[in-house]
Tab-separated table of C-alpha atoms in Angstrom:
chain	number	residue	atom	x	y	z
A	558	MET	CA	0.029	0.089	-0.019
A	559	SER	CA	0.941	3.578	-0.836
A	560	ALA	CA	0.076	6.860	-0.071
A	561	ALA	CA	0.533	10.131	-1.357
A	562	LEU	CA	2.978	12.675	0.720
A	563	ALA	CA	2.898	15.847	1.231
A	564	LEU	CA	5.957	17.527	0.422
A	565	GLY	CA	7.367	21.004	1.087
A	566	ALA	CA	9.383	20.422	-1.976
A	567	CYS	CA	9.090	22.860	-4.256
A	568	THR	CA	8.488	26.305	-2.698
A	569	SER	CA	9.359	29.745	-2.946
A	570	ASN	CA	12.281	31.756	-1.111
A	571	ASN	CA	10.808	32.464	2.248
A	572	GLY	CA	13.264	30.046	3.482
A	573	PRO	CA	15.507	30.553	6.698
A	574	SER	CA	17.135	33.805	6.971
A	575	ASP	CA	20.476	31.894	7.188
A	576	THR	CA	20.828	30.541	3.853
A	577	PRO	CA	20.774	33.978	1.923
A	578	THR	CA	21.938	32.883	-1.837
A	579	SER	CA	21.475	34.147	-5.056
A	580	ALA	CA	20.349	30.833	-6.028
A	581	ALA	CA	17.875	30.512	-2.973
A	582	SER	CA	16.508	34.148	-3.974
A	583	GLU	CA	15.826	33.528	-7.291
A	584	ALA	CA	14.213	30.152	-6.919
A	585	THR	CA	10.214	30.082	-7.674
A	586	GLU	CA	7.246	28.506	-6.669
A	587	SER	CA	6.082	25.280	-8.190
A	588	SER	CA	2.813	23.332	-7.774
A	589	ASP	CA	4.424	20.357	-8.521
A	590	SER	CA	4.584	19.045	-4.965
A	591	ALA	CA	3.209	15.629	-4.286
A	592	SER	CA	5.365	12.105	-4.631
A	593	LYS	CA	4.480	8.404	-3.959
A	594	ALA	CA	6.431	6.527	-0.884
A	595	PRO	CA	5.114	4.071	1.891
A	596	ASP	CA	2.563	5.115	4.575
A	597	ALA	CA	3.902	6.076	7.967
A	598	SER	CA	2.711	2.708	9.339
A	599	GLU	CA	5.370	1.231	6.840
A	600	SER	CA	8.027	2.769	8.084
A	601	PRO	CA	8.417	5.552	5.674
A	602	SER	CA	11.871	6.910	6.228
A	603	GLU	CA	13.262	3.270	5.641
A	604	GLU	CA	14.068	4.154	1.997
A	605	ALA	CA	15.593	7.458	3.177
A	606	LYS	CA	17.773	6.700	5.797
A	607	PRO	CA	21.437	7.024	5.725
A	608	ASP	CA	23.613	4.768	3.932
A	609	THR	CA	26.609	6.445	3.028
A	610	GLY	CA	28.645	3.168	2.537
A	611	ASP	CA	31.870	3.620	1.343
A	612	ALA	CA	30.854	6.983	-0.032
A	613	LYS	CA	33.466	10.185	0.452
A	614	PRO	CA	32.297	13.272	1.616
A	615	VAL	CA	31.705	15.910	-1.258
A	616	ALA	CA	32.208	18.707	1.402
A	617	THR	CA	32.916	19.615	4.743
A	618	ARG	CA	32.048	22.532	7.004
A	619	GLN	CA	32.866	23.485	10.688
A	620	LEU	CA	29.506	24.043	13.019
A	621	PRO	CA	29.349	26.072	15.488
A	622	GLY	CA	28.584	24.006	19.076
A	623	ASP	CA	28.292	24.851	22.826
A	624	PRO	CA	30.467	23.752	24.192
A	625	ALA	CA	32.469	22.473	21.184
A	626	ASP	CA	32.487	23.126	17.380
A	627	VAL	CA	31.440	20.445	15.587
A	628	ASP	CA	32.716	18.870	12.019
A	629	LEU	CA	30.105	18.308	9.376
A	630	GLU	CA	30.466	16.061	5.694
A	631	LEU	CA	28.083	16.152	3.404
A	632	PHE	CA	27.787	13.421	0.718
A	633	ALA	CA	26.179	13.408	-2.644
A	634	VAL	CA	22.759	13.743	-2.823
A	635	ARG	CA	20.959	10.143	-3.402
A	636	ASP	CA	18.049	9.982	-5.572
A	637	THR	CA	15.777	7.106	-5.908
A	638	GLY	CA	13.244	8.549	-8.218
A	639	THR	CA	10.782	8.676	-5.246
A	640	LEU	CA	12.801	10.457	-2.777
A	641	ALA	CA	15.962	12.663	-2.938
A	642	THR	CA	17.805	12.320	0.084
A	643	ILE	CA	20.409	14.780	2.245
A	644	THR	CA	22.874	12.713	4.036
A	645	VAL	CA	25.182	14.602	6.612
A	646	ARG	CA	27.685	12.867	9.121
A	647	LEU	CA	28.746	15.214	12.138
A	648	LYS	CA	31.769	14.475	14.088
A	649	ASN	CA	32.741	15.719	17.315
A	650	THR	CA	36.488	15.653	17.698
A	651	SER	CA	36.390	17.995	21.155
A	652	ASP	CA	36.732	16.291	24.381
A	653	LYS	CA	33.232	17.648	25.464
A	654	ASP	CA	29.531	16.457	24.631
A	655	VAL	CA	27.426	18.432	22.207
A	656	ASN	CA	23.582	18.821	22.295
A	657	LEU	CA	22.526	18.478	18.857
A	658	GLY	CA	19.744	20.637	18.794
A	659	ASP	CA	22.549	23.461	19.649
A	660	VAL	CA	24.423	22.626	16.565
A	661	ILE	CA	21.152	22.484	13.923
A	662	GLN	CA	18.095	23.456	15.217
A	663	ALA	CA	15.132	24.036	13.042
A	664	LYS	CA	13.469	27.110	12.854
A	665	ASP	CA	10.552	26.197	10.371
A	666	GLN	CA	7.637	24.377	12.479
A	667	SER	CA	4.773	24.179	9.801
A	668	ILE	CA	3.353	21.122	7.876
A	669	PRO	CA	3.271	21.457	4.444
A	670	GLY	CA	-0.152	21.336	3.075
A	671	THR	CA	-1.865	22.269	6.004
A	672	GLU	CA	-2.204	25.489	8.443
A	673	GLU	CA	-0.897	23.196	11.157
A	674	THR	CA	2.292	23.783	13.168
A	675	ASN	CA	4.261	21.277	15.381
A	676	SER	CA	6.882	22.624	17.967
A	677	LYS	CA	8.670	19.294	17.830
A	678	LEU	CA	9.713	20.004	14.415
A	679	VAL	CA	12.343	22.455	15.745
A	680	PHE	CA	14.396	19.400	16.950
A	681	THR	CA	14.548	17.794	13.619
A	682	THR	CA	16.918	17.892	10.119
A	683	ARG	CA	13.633	19.451	8.455
A	684	ASP	CA	15.509	22.695	7.646
A	685	PHE	CA	18.059	20.948	5.702
A	686	HIS	CA	16.857	21.681	1.788
A	687	LEU	CA	18.102	21.196	-1.894
A	688	ILE	CA	18.420	24.081	-4.309
A	689	ASP	CA	17.836	23.046	-8.022
A	690	ASN	CA	19.498	25.629	-9.419
A	691	LYS	CA	18.468	24.616	-13.015
A	692	ASN	CA	15.227	24.662	-12.506
A	693	LYS	CA	15.162	27.700	-9.924
A	694	LYS	CA	13.140	25.514	-7.500
A	695	ILE	CA	14.078	24.896	-3.712
A	696	HIS	CA	13.100	21.329	-2.445
A	697	ARG	CA	12.220	21.569	1.491
A	698	ALA	CA	11.740	18.338	3.802
A	699	ALA	CA	9.047	15.719	3.027
A	700	PHE	CA	6.090	14.500	5.160
A	701	ASP	CA	4.174	11.265	4.897
A	702	THR	CA	0.330	11.287	5.247
A	703	SER	CA	0.508	11.198	9.120
A	704	LYS	CA	2.319	14.490	9.105
A	705	HIS	CA	5.714	12.720	9.866
A	706	CYS	CA	8.730	14.226	8.470
A	707	LEU	CA	11.238	12.227	6.510
A	708	CYS	CA	13.950	13.487	8.359
A	709	SER	CA	16.459	12.865	11.393
A	710	ASP	CA	15.018	13.345	14.841
A	711	ILE	CA	17.569	15.052	17.309
A	712	TYR	CA	15.311	15.579	20.227
A	713	GLN	CA	17.581	15.204	23.224
A	714	GLN	CA	20.646	13.770	21.453
A	715	TRP	CA	23.691	14.569	22.280
A	716	LEU	CA	26.648	13.842	20.569
A	717	ARG	CA	29.338	12.491	22.786
A	718	ALA	CA	33.155	13.465	22.779
A	719	GLY	CA	34.501	11.841	20.212
A	720	SER	CA	31.719	10.003	18.554
A	721	GLN	CA	29.837	10.446	15.137
A	722	VAL	CA	26.334	10.486	14.023
A	723	ASP	CA	24.657	10.461	10.399
A	724	LEU	CA	21.643	12.458	9.727
A	725	TYR	CA	19.332	12.730	7.019
A	726	THR	CA	16.299	14.787	5.203
A	727	SER	CA	14.468	13.367	2.132
A	728	VAL	CA	12.857	15.845	-0.101
A	729	ALA	CA	11.226	15.517	-3.859
A	730	PRO	CA	12.988	14.037	-5.995
A	731	VAL	CA	15.300	16.029	-8.753
A	732	PRO	CA	14.309	16.305	-12.336
A	733	GLU	CA	16.240	14.283	-14.484
A	734	GLY	CA	19.115	15.829	-16.549
A	735	VAL	CA	20.278	17.647	-12.659
A	736	ASP	CA	23.646	16.604	-12.001
A	737	THR	CA	24.661	19.000	-9.209
A	738	VAL	CA	22.742	20.998	-6.534
A	739	SER	CA	22.846	23.355	-3.872
A	740	VAL	CA	22.489	22.043	-0.264
A	741	SER	CA	21.234	24.470	2.326
A	742	ILE	CA	22.144	23.461	6.508
A	743	PRO	CA	21.473	25.529	9.394
A	744	ASN	CA	24.609	27.052	10.591
A	745	ALA	CA	26.943	25.822	7.504
A	746	GLY	CA	25.282	27.902	4.975
A	747	VAL	CA	24.490	27.048	1.436
A	748	ILE	CA	27.539	24.249	-0.730
A	749	ASP	CA	27.108	24.423	-4.119
A	750	ASP	CA	28.113	21.843	-6.966
A	751	VAL	CA	26.596	18.844	-4.850
A	752	PRO	CA	26.232	15.744	-7.040
A	753	VAL	CA	22.984	13.946	-7.491
A	754	VAL	CA	23.730	9.932	-7.311
A	755	ARG	CA	20.423	7.936	-9.074
A	756	GLY	CA	19.358	4.990	-8.584
A	757	LYS	CA	18.785	2.445	-5.175
């Protein structure tokens, strides 16, 4: 059984204020905002969960944290044709534990396709988004029909000293012919020329 996703996939430039770029500011709204994926009862995030394998990161950044900085590694966007997934790895190379909510807390609490909000979305990676510069669209976090974000939950999660964690956000698939995109991540800004890898 499958159900339509409510996707905040292609929206206007009303994004977070910490992601100013010419690509993002020129992105236009699109009505193409629905896709297919399993319902929540069938583990909708299973397809999207991070699976970096032996992949190498395509970009690195340092995120300001409290009480220590955290290294971020961004991997190529994986597009299955149903969803495109942004995957990052956070590394705490310090000797102090870091609350993930202090590093990448989201600002957007809205649920796409509704007038509802959910304060718990602050503690997710739903503010990771993909910018399709070729088609001038912003792909925001996907939600299933049960209004669950297809993204990582970081509520009360700590990144222990010397440890690492992989996080993800899934969005609407990228159109064929788009080989690279930009990815916006809170506190890391916009990272350009991120490859799109297609297939399961």
